[in-house]
mmCIF file of C-alpha atoms and ligand atoms in Angstrom:
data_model
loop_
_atom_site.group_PDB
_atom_site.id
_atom_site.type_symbol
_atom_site.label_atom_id
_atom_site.label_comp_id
_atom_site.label_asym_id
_atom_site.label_seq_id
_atom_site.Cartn_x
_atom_site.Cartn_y
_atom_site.Cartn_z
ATOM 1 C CA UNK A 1232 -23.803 -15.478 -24.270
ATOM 2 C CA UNK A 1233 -26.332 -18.793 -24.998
ATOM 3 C CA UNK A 1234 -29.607 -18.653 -23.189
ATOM 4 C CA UNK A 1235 -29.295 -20.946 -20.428
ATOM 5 C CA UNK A 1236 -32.430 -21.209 -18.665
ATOM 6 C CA UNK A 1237 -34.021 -24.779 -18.473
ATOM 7 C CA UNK A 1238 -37.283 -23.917 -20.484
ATOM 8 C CA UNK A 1239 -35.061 -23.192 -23.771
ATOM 9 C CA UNK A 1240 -32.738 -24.443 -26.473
ATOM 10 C CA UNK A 1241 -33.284 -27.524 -28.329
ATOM 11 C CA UNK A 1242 -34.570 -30.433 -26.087
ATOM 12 C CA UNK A 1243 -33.781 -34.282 -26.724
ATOM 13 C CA UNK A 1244 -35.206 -36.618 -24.180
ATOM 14 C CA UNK A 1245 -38.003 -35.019 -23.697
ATOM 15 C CA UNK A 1246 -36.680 -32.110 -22.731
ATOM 16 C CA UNK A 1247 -34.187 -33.449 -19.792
ATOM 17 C CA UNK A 1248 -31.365 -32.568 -22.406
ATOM 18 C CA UNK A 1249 -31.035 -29.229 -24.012
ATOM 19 C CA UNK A 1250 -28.897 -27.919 -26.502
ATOM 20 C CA UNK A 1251 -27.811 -24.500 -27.269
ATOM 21 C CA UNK A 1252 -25.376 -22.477 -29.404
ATOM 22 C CA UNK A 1253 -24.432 -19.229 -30.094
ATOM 23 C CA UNK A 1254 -20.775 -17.171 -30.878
ATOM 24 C CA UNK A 1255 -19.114 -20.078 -31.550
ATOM 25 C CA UNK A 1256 -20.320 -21.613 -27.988
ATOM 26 C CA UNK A 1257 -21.991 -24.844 -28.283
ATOM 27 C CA UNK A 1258 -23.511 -26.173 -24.307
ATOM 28 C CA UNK A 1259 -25.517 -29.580 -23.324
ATOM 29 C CA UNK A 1260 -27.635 -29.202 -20.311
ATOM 30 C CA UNK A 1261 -28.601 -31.845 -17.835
ATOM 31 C CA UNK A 1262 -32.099 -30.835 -17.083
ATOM 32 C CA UNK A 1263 -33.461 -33.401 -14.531
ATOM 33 C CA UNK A 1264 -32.987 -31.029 -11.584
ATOM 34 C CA UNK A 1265 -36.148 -32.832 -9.958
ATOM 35 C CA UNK A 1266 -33.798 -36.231 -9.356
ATOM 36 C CA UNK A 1267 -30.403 -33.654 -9.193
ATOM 37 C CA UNK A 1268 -29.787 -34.065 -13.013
ATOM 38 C CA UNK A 1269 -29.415 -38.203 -12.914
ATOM 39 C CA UNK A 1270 -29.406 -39.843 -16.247
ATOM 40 C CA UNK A 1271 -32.019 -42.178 -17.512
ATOM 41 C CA UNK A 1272 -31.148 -44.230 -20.644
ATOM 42 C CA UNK A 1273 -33.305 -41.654 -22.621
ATOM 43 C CA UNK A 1274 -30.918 -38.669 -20.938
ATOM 44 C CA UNK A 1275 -27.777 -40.923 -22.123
ATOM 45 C CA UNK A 1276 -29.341 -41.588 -25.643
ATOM 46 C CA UNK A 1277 -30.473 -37.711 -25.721
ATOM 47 C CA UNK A 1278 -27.222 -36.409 -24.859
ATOM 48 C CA UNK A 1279 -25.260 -38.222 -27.694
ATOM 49 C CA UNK A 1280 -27.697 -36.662 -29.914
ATOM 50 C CA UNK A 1281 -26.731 -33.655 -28.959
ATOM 51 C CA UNK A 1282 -23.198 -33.970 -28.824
ATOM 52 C CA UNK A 1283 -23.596 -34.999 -31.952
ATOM 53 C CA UNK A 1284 -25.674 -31.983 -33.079
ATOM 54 C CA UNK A 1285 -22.880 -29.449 -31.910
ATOM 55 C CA UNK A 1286 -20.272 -32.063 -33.097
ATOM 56 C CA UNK A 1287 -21.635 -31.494 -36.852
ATOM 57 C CA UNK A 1288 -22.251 -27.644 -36.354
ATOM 58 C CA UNK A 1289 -19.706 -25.820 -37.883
ATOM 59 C CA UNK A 1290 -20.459 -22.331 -36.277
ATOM 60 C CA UNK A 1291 -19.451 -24.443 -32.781
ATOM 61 C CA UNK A 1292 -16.202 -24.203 -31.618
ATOM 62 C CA UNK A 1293 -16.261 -25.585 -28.194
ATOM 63 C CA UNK A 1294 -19.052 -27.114 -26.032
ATOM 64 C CA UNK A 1295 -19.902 -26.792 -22.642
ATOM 65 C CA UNK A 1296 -22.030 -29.558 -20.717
ATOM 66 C CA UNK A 1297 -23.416 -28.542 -17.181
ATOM 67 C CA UNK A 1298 -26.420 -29.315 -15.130
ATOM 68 C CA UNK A 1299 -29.587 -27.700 -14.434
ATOM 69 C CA UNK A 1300 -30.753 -26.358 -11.113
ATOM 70 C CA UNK A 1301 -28.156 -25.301 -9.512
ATOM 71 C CA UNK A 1302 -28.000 -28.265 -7.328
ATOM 72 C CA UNK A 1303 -25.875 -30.856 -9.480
ATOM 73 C CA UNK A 1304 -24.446 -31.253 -12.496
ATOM 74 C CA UNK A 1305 -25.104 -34.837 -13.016
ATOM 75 C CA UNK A 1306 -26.181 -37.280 -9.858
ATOM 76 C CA UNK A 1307 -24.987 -40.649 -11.908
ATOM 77 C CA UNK A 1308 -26.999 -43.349 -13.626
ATOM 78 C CA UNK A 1309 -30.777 -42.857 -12.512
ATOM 79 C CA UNK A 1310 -31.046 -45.639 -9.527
ATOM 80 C CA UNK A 1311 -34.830 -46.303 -9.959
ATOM 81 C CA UNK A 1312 -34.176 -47.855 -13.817
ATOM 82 C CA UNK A 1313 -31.560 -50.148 -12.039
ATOM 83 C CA UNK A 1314 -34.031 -53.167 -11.288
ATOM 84 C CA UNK A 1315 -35.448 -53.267 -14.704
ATOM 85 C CA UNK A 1316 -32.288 -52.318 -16.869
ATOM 86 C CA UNK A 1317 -28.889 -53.122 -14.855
ATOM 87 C CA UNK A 1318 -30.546 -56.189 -12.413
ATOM 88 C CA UNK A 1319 -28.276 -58.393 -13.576
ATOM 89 C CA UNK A 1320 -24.404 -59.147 -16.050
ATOM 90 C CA UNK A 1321 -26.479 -59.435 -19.098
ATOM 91 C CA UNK A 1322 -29.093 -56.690 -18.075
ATOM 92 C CA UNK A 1323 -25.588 -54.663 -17.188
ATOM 93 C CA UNK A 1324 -23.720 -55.248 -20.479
ATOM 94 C CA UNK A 1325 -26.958 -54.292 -22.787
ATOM 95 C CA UNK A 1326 -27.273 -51.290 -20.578
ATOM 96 C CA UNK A 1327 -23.403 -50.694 -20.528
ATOM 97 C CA UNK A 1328 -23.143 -50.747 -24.373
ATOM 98 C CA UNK A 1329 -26.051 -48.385 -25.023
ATOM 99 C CA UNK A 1330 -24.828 -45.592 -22.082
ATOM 100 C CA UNK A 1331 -21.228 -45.697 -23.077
ATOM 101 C CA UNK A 1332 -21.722 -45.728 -26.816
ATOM 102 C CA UNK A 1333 -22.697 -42.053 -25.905
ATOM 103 C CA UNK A 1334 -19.820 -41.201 -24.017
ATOM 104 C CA UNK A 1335 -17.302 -42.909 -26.489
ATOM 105 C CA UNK A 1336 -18.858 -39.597 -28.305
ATOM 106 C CA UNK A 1337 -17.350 -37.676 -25.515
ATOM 107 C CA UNK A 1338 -14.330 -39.408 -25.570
ATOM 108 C CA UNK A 1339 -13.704 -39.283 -29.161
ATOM 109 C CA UNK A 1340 -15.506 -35.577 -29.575
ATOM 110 C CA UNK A 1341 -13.095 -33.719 -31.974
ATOM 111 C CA UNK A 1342 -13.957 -30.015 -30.690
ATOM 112 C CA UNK A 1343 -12.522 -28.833 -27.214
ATOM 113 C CA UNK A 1344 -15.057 -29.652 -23.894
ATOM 114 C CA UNK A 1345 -15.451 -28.102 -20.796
ATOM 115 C CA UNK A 1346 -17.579 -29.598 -17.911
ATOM 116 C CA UNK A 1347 -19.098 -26.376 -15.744
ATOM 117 C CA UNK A 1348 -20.193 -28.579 -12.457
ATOM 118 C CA UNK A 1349 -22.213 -26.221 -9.869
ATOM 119 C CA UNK A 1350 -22.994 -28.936 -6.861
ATOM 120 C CA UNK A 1351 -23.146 -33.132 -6.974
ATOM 121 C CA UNK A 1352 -21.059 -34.762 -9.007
ATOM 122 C CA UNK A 1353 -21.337 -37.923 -8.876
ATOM 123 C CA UNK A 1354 -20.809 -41.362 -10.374
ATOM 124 C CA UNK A 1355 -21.645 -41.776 -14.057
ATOM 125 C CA UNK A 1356 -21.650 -37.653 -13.476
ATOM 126 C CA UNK A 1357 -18.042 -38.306 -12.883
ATOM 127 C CA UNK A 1358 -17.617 -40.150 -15.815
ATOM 128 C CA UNK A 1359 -18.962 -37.560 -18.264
ATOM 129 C CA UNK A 1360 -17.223 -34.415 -16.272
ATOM 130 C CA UNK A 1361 -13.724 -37.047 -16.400
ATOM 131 C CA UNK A 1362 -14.259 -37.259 -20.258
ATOM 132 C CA UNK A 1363 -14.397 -33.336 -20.675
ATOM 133 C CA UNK A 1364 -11.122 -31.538 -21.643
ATOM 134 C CA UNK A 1365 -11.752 -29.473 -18.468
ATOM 135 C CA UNK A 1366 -13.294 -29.117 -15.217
ATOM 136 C CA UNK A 1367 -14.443 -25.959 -13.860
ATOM 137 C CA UNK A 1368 -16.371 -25.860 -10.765
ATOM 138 C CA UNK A 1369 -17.761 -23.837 -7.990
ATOM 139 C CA UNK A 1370 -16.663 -23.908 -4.280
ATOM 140 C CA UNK A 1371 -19.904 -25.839 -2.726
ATOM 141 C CA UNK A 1372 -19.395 -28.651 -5.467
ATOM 142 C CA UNK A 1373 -18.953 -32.069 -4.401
ATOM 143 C CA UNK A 1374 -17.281 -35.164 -5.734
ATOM 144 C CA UNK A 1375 -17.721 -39.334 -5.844
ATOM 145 C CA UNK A 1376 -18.097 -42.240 -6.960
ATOM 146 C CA UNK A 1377 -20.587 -44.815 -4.453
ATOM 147 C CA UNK A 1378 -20.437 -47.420 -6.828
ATOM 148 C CA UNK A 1379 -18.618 -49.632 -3.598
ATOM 149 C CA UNK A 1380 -22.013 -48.382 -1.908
ATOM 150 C CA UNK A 1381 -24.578 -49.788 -4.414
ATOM 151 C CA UNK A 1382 -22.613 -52.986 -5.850
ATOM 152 C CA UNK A 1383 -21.366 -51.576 -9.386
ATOM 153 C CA UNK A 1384 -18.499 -52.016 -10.920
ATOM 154 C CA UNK A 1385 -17.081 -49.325 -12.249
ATOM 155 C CA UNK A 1386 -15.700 -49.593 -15.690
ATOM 156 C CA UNK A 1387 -12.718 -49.892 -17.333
ATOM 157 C CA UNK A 1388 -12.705 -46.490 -19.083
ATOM 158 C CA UNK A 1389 -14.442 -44.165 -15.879
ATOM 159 C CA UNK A 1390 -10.899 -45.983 -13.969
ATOM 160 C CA UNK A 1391 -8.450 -44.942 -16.220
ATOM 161 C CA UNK A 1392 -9.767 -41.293 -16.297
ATOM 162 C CA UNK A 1393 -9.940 -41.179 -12.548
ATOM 163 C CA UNK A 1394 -6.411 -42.832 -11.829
ATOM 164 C CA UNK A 1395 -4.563 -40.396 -15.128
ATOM 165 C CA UNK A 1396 -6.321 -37.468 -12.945
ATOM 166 C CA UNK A 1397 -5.594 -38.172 -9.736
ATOM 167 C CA UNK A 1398 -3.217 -41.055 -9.437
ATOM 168 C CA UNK A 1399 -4.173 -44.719 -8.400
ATOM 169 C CA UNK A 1400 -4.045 -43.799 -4.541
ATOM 170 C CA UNK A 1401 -6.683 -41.856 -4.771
ATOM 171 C CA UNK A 1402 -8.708 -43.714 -7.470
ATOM 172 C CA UNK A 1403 -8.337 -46.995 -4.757
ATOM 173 C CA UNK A 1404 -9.285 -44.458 -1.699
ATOM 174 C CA UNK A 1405 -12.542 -42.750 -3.699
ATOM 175 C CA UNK A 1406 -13.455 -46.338 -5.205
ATOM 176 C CA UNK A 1407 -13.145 -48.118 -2.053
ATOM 177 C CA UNK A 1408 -14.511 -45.648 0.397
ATOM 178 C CA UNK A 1409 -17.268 -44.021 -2.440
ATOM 179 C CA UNK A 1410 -16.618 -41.283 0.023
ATOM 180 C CA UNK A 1411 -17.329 -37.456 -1.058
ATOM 181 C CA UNK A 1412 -14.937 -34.839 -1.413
ATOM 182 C CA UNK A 1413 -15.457 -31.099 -1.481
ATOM 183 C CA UNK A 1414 -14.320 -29.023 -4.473
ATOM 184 C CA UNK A 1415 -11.206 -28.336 -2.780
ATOM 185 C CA UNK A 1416 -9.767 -31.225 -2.343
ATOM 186 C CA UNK A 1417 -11.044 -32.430 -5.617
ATOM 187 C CA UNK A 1418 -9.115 -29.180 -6.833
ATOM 188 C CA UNK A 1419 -5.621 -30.436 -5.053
ATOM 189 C CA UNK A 1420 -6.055 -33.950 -6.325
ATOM 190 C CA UNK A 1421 -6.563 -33.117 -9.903
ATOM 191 C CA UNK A 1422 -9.950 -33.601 -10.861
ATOM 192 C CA UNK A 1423 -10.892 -30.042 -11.376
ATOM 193 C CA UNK A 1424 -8.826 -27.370 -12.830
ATOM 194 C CA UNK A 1425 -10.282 -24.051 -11.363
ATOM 195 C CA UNK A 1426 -12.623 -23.364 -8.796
ATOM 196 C CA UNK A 1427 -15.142 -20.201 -8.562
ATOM 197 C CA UNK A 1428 -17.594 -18.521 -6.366
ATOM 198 C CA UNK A 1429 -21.187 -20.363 -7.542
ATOM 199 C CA UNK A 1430 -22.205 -16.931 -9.071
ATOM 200 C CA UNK A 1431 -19.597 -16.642 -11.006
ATOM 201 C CA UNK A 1432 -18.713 -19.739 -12.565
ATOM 202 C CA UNK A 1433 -20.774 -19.389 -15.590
ATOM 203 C CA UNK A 1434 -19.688 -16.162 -16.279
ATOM 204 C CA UNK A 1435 -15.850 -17.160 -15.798
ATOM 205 C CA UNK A 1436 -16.680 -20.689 -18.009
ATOM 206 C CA UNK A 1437 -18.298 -18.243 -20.779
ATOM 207 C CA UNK A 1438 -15.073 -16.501 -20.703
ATOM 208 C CA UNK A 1439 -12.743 -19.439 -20.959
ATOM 209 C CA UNK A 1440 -15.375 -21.440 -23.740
ATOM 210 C CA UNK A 1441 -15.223 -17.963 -25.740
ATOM 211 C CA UNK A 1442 -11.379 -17.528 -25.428
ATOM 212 C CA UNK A 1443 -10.987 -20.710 -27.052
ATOM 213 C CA UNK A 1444 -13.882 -20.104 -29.327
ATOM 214 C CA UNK A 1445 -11.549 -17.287 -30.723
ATOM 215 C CA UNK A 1446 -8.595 -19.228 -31.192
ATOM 216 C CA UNK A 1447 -7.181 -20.857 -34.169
ATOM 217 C CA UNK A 1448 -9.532 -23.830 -34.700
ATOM 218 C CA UNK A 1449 -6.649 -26.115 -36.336
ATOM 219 C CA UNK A 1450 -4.119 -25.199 -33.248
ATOM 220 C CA UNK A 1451 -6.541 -26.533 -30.960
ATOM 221 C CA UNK A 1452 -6.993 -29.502 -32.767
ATOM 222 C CA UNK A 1453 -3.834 -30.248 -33.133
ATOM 223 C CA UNK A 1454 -3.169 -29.631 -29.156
ATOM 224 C CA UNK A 1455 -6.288 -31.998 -28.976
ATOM 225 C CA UNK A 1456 -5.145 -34.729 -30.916
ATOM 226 C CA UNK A 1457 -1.763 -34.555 -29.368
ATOM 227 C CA UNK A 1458 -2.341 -34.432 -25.926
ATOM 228 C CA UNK A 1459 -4.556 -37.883 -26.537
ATOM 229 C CA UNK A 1460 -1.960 -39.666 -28.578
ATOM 230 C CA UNK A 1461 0.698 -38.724 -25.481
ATOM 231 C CA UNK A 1462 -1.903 -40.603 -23.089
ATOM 232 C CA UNK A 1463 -1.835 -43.586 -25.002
ATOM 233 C CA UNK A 1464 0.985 -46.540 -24.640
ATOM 234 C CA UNK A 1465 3.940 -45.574 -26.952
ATOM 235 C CA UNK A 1466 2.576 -48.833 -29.196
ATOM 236 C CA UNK A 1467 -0.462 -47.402 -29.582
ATOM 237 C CA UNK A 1468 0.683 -43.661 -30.518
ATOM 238 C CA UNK A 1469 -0.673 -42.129 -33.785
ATOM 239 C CA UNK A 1470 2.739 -40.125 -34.672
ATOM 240 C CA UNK A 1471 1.247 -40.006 -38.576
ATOM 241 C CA UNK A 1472 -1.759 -37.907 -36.904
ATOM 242 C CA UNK A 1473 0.050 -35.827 -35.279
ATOM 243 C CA UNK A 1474 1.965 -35.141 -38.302
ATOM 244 C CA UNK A 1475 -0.673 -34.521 -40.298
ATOM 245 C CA UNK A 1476 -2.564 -32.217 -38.018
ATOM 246 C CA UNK A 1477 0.869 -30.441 -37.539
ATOM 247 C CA UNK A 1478 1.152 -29.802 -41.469
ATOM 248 C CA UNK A 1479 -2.413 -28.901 -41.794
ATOM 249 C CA UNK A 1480 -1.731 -26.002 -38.806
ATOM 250 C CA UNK A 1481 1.737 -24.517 -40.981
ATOM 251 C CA UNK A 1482 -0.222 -24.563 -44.401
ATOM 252 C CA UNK A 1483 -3.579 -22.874 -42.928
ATOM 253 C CA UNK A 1484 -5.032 -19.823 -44.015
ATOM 254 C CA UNK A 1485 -4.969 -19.146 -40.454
ATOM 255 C CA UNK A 1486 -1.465 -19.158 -39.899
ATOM 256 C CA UNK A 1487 -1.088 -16.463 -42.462
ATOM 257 C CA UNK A 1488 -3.828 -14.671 -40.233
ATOM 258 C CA UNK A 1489 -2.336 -15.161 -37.174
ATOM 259 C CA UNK A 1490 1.014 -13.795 -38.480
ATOM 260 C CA UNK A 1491 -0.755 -10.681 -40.221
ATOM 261 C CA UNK A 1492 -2.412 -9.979 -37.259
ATOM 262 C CA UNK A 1493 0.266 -10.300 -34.908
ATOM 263 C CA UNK A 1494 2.707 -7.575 -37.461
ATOM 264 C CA UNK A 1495 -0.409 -5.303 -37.804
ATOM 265 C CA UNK A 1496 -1.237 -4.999 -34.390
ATOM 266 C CA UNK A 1497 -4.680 -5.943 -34.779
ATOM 267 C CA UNK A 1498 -7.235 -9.226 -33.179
ATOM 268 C CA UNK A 1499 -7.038 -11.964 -35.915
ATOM 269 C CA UNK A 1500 -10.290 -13.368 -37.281
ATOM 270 C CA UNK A 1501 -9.671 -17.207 -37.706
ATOM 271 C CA UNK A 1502 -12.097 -19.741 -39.933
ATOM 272 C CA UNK A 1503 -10.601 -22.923 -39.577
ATOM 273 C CA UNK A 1504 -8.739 -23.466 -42.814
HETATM 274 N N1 COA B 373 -30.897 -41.761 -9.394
HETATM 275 C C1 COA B 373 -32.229 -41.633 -9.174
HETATM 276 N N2 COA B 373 -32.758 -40.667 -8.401
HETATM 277 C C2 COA B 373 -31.910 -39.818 -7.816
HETATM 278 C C3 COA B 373 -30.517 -39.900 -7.982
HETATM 279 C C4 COA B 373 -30.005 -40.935 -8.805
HETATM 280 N N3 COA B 373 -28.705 -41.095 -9.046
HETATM 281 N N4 COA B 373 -29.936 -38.905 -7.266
HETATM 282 C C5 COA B 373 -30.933 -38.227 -6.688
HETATM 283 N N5 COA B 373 -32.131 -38.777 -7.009
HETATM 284 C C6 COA B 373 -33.468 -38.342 -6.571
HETATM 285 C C7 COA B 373 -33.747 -38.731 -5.142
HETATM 286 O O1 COA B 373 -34.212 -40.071 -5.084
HETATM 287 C C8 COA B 373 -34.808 -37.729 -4.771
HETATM 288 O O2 COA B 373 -36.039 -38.145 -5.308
HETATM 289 P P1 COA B 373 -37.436 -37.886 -4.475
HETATM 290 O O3 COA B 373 -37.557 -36.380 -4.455
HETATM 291 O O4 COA B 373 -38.450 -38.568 -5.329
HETATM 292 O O5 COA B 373 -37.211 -38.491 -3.129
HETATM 293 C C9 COA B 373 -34.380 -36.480 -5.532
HETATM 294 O O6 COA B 373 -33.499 -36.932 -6.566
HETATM 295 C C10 COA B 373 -33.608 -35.491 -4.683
HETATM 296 O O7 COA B 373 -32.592 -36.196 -4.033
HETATM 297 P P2 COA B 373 -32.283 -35.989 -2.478
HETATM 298 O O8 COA B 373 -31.448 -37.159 -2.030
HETATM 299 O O9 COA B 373 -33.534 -35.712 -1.732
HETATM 300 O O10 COA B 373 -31.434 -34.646 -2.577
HETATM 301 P P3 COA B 373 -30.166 -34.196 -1.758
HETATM 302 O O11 COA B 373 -29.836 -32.845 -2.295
HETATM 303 O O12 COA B 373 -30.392 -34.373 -0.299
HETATM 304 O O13 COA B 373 -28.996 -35.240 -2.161
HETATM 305 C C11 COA B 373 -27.635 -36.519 -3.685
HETATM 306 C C12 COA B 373 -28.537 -35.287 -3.466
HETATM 307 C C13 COA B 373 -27.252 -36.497 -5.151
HETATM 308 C C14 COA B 373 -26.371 -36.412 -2.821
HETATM 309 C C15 COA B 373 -28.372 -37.806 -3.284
HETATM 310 O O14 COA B 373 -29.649 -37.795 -3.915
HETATM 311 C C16 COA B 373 -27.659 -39.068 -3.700
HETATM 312 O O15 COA B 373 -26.788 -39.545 -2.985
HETATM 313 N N6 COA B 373 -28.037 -39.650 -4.866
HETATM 314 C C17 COA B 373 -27.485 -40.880 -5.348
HETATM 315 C C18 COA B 373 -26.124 -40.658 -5.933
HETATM 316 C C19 COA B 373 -25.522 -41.948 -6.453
HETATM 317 O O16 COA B 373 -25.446 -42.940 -5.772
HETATM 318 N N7 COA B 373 -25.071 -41.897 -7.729
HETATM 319 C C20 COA B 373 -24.438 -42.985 -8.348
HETATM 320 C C21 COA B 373 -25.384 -43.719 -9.199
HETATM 321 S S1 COA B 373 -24.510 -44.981 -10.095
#
């Protein structure tokens, strides 16, 4: 299992984003427990890097991203940069293009994700967790967006993750409230997939992240790739990726494996190819 704790792994920003990996497990912590893990443009800048780190690591399979502390996994956009870096439309857009440059990473990341929240998650916190593959969170975690309380707007692509999760009621109820909800009725609304005791959600995450970890590399890309092209407008489908994906999957080396393995009674060892 990855050593966790805050004072290790690689650090970018300073040290308010780490990076770790190990079996196959790639993870990005948010370590800003101090101001409940909220992001700074450094932290956004930072955590591309390391996305992009694991991204180009070919012993990484999967990647985890959670938040330090205990207490949140990401709070949102840091509020005390706001008067110098988001005052204002232009101020806004400048800071717009360099935050979501990093989560296009996200969006586009070609290995699986998993977002592990433990407490607040909030706003641009949202954003990131919404961007994962999958949620998993523990009971006491709770969930918003207060952009309606500070005078944001929201974004184009933070709405369309919210409203394919939970459905535009609830996207128009969070946004126009910037209520809370606990993890359970995030849970029933779709924005998490499993819930666990706090204790044991890293342990249960590990277990999922390494599942996957073990799994044919190309059938989980091709799942990936699929799954986005069937979220897009028919128009805008990539049928020729999902084609090609699909052929690379029959002619792998890991097919073969995966059929040996199966007739010989025995765990298959996948690579990728
Ligand atoms: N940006 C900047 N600082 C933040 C922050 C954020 N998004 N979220 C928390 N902090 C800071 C607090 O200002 C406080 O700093 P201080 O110790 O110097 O006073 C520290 O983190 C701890 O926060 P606190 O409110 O005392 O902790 P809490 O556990 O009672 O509440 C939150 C935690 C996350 C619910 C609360 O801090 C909050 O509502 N934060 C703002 C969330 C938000 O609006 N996010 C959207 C931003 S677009």
């Amino acid at each position: 299992m990855p050593d966790i704790s805050s004072t290790t792994g690689t650090p970018y920003a300073g040290g308010k984003i780490l990076k770790h990996a190990a079996d196959g497990v790639g993870v990005v912590t948010f370590n800003n427990p101090d101001k409940r893990n909220a992001m700074s443009l450094e932290m956004w800048e930072g955590f591309g890097e390391a996305l992009a780190a694991l991204r180009d690591d070919d012993t990484v399979r999967v990647v985890i991203l959670r938040g330090a502390g205990g207490k949140a996994f990401v709070s949102g956009a840091d509020i005390s940069q706001f008067e110098k870096t988001r005052h204002n439309a232009a101020a806004s857009e400048e800071y717009a293009k360099r935050s979501a440059a990093q989560r296009a990473l996200l969006a586009d990341y070609p290995k699986p994700t998993i977002a592990c929240i433990d407490g607040y998650c909030l706003g641009g916190g949202m954003q990131v967790a919404m961007l994962a593959d999958i949620r998993l969170a523990s009971h006491g975690s709770q969930f918003g967006i207060p952009a309606a309380r500070l005078g944001i707007a929201y974004g184009y692509d933070g709405l369309r993750h919210l409203v394919s999760l939970a459905g535009p009621a609830w996207a128009r109820l969070l946004m126009y409230t910037g209520m809370r909800i606990d993890s359970a009725e995030a849970l029933r609304i779709g924005l998490v997939e499993r819930l666990f005791p706090a204790g044991e959600l890293w342990g249960e995450t590990m277990t999922i992240a390494e599942t996957i970890a073990q799994n044919a590399p190309l059938a989980i890309k091709a799942a990936k790739i699929t799954i986005a092209q069937v979220l897009k407008d028919e128009s805008a489908r990539d049928m020729e990726a999902i084609k090609a994906i699909g052929n690379a999957c029959m002619d792998s080396e890991d097919f073969r494996e995966g059929r040996q393995a199966f007739m010989e009674k025995r765990k298959p060892k996948f690579r990728g190819r």
